[in-house]
Amino acid sequence: MNLEYFIAKRIQSSTAYKNSVSAPIIKIAIAAIAIGVIVMLIAIATGVGLQRKIKEKVSAFNGHVTIALFDRNNSITTVKPISIHQDFYPKFNEAPQVEHIQAVATKGAMIRTEKDFEGIIFKGIGLDYKWEYFSDFIISGQAPDLDTDKASKEILISDDIARRLQLEVGDKAPTFFMRSDRSTPIAKAFVISGIYDSGLEEYDSKFVLGDLRHIQKINKWNEDEVGNFEVFIADFDQLDDVGKFIQTKTPFNLNARTLTQQFPSMFQWLSLLDSNIYGIIGIILVVGIINMITALLVLILDRTRMIGVLKSLGASNWTVRKIFLYNAMNLVLQGLIIGNILGIGLIAVQYFFSPITLDPQNYYVTQAPVYISWYHVLLLNAGTFVVCLLSLLLPSYVASKISPVKAMRFE
């Protein structure tokens, strides 16, 4: 039998313990641990969730790596074409991390209705476009049908553009494309097949998706010429390394740029979220440690006479310390259990019902995204438990140094 554990359990189950002076302090310590776990879980879930969601949305529009001509400048629209006859297309066999590669092109245009007009970026896509990266954004209608003999007249527009122009699924959207020689614009009569809403205002206010063949015809490109290639990889954490490798496998006249290179300010902002998470966890752990140390010292004070009796019966210093450490471990475990139940419950409510919304102009999303894995939960709980336990070794030393004679006289 583990004597120290047995005594600790008897102390915890005794009526005197529950009604003692230390009982309120102990409840406060448990509550502090529980609240700390809730805050840490929410901080991790919201921070990681926001990072993942923004990365997913931006990559849906651009791919993880973009391969384009070196002389493309920083323009959103493509001017000079690239031949699709490349060693890396349509399968990038030399880079096993690459999941998919698709050919696209972009061109500035204007949608004009009877009442209003709106400047847009027409993104031309082909049959190789992988809709699984974009399908979650479609809120009405469906994706354009590109499997036609001639260039499809169907387009997918954003909810933002549709509201401003008062357009719906099935409506016609007369679109005008400017020529490079500044002559009369080319008019195209498109039909809206679907409406999307990504929550990224920067893209929703501009992009319209349609058949790539329209841009090829307007720009007088051949059928085997496109604007650039979008590459999708399996693991975003390997983006920088994979991007460098892709660059080495592309021709000298092409440039492979990762999302972090294209949008440095956005990803610098996202990296700050990691610092915020670590800062919150550090502050919460310090508060929790202080509360647990206080509770343990009060518990030792409340059980001073018991310490004297145990020592007079021959209990070693380590035996006395272990009794109080078992007590403290029980308090930490109670706080962890309560905190996990409430914390995961709150995260689940946000995940399924999304009561908390955000301003897309500042956060690039309309709802606060949450994401947490069992790895995060286990690591957080194990780390909290170990840190609290190690921090209690020193105050437990106080109990082992109490003199039996003074303890027996203690009132």
Tab-separated table of N, CA, C and O in Angstrom, residues 81-86 89 103 212 216 221-227 229:
chain	number	residue	atom	x	y	z
A	81	PRO	N	2.086	35.492	-72.068
A	81	PRO	CA	1.701	34.098	-71.827
A	81	PRO	C	2.880	33.179	-71.548
A	81	PRO	O	4.029	33.504	-71.852
A	82	ILE	N	2.541	32.014	-70.983
A	82	ILE	CA	3.506	30.946	-70.748
A	82	ILE	C	2.975	29.691	-71.430
A	82	ILE	O	1.779	29.389	-71.346
A	83	SER	N	3.833	28.965	-72.084
A	83	SER	CA	3.418	27.718	-72.714
A	83	SER	C	3.132	26.663	-71.639
A	83	SER	O	3.832	26.584	-70.623
A	84	ILE	N	2.107	25.863	-71.866
A	84	ILE	CA	1.787	24.791	-70.901
A	84	ILE	C	2.693	23.578	-71.087
A	84	ILE	O	2.649	22.642	-70.286
A	85	HIS	N	3.514	23.611	-72.120
A	85	HIS	CA	4.415	22.487	-72.370
A	85	HIS	C	5.656	22.620	-71.475
A	85	HIS	O	6.739	23.037	-71.906
A	86	GLN	N	5.466	22.285	-70.228
A	86	GLN	CA	6.525	22.350	-69.225
A	86	GLN	C	6.709	20.964	-68.602
A	86	GLN	O	5.778	20.163	-68.542
A	89	TYR	N	4.267	20.265	-65.716
A	89	TYR	CA	2.815	20.322	-65.939
A	89	TYR	C	2.390	19.238	-66.925
A	89	TYR	O	3.076	19.018	-67.929
A	103	ALA	N	-3.406	25.559	-64.412
A	103	ALA	CA	-3.058	26.704	-65.243
A	103	ALA	C	-4.191	27.717	-65.212
A	103	ALA	O	-5.364	27.361	-65.351
A	212	LEU	N	-11.092	30.020	-69.021
A	212	LEU	CA	-9.777	30.514	-69.429
A	212	LEU	C	-9.726	30.852	-70.925
A	212	LEU	O	-8.984	31.759	-71.346
A	216	GLN	N	-7.679	33.753	-73.398
A	216	GLN	CA	-6.790	33.358	-74.491
A	216	GLN	C	-7.223	34.010	-75.804
A	216	GLN	O	-6.386	34.478	-76.585
A	221	TRP	N	-3.880	34.715	-77.581
A	221	TRP	CA	-2.942	33.658	-77.225
A	221	TRP	C	-3.356	32.371	-77.924
A	221	TRP	O	-4.501	32.204	-78.353
A	222	ASN	N	-2.410	31.452	-77.998
A	222	ASN	CA	-2.710	30.120	-78.494
A	222	ASN	C	-3.419	29.303	-77.415
A	222	ASN	O	-3.398	29.669	-76.236
A	223	GLU	N	-3.988	28.183	-77.803
A	223	GLU	CA	-4.708	27.336	-76.844
A	223	GLU	C	-3.784	26.725	-75.807
A	223	GLU	O	-4.245	26.298	-74.740
A	224	ASP	N	-2.502	26.653	-76.104
A	224	ASP	CA	-1.551	26.049	-75.165
A	224	ASP	C	-0.768	27.117	-74.385
A	224	ASP	O	0.308	26.840	-73.856
A	225	GLU	N	-1.325	28.323	-74.313
A	225	GLU	CA	-0.672	29.395	-73.563
A	225	GLU	C	-1.570	29.868	-72.424
A	225	GLU	O	-2.787	30.029	-72.595
A	226	VAL	N	-0.954	30.112	-71.263
A	226	VAL	CA	-1.690	30.537	-70.066
A	226	VAL	C	-0.934	31.667	-69.381
A	226	VAL	O	0.174	32.034	-69.796
A	227	GLY	N	-1.532	32.193	-68.331
A	227	GLY	CA	-0.905	33.304	-67.609
A	227	GLY	C	0.115	32.863	-66.592
A	227	GLY	O	1.233	33.390	-66.527
A	229	PHE	N	0.910	29.408	-63.375
A	229	PHE	CA	0.531	28.123	-62.789
A	229	PHE	C	0.387	28.275	-61.277
A	229	PHE	O	1.183	28.972	-60.632
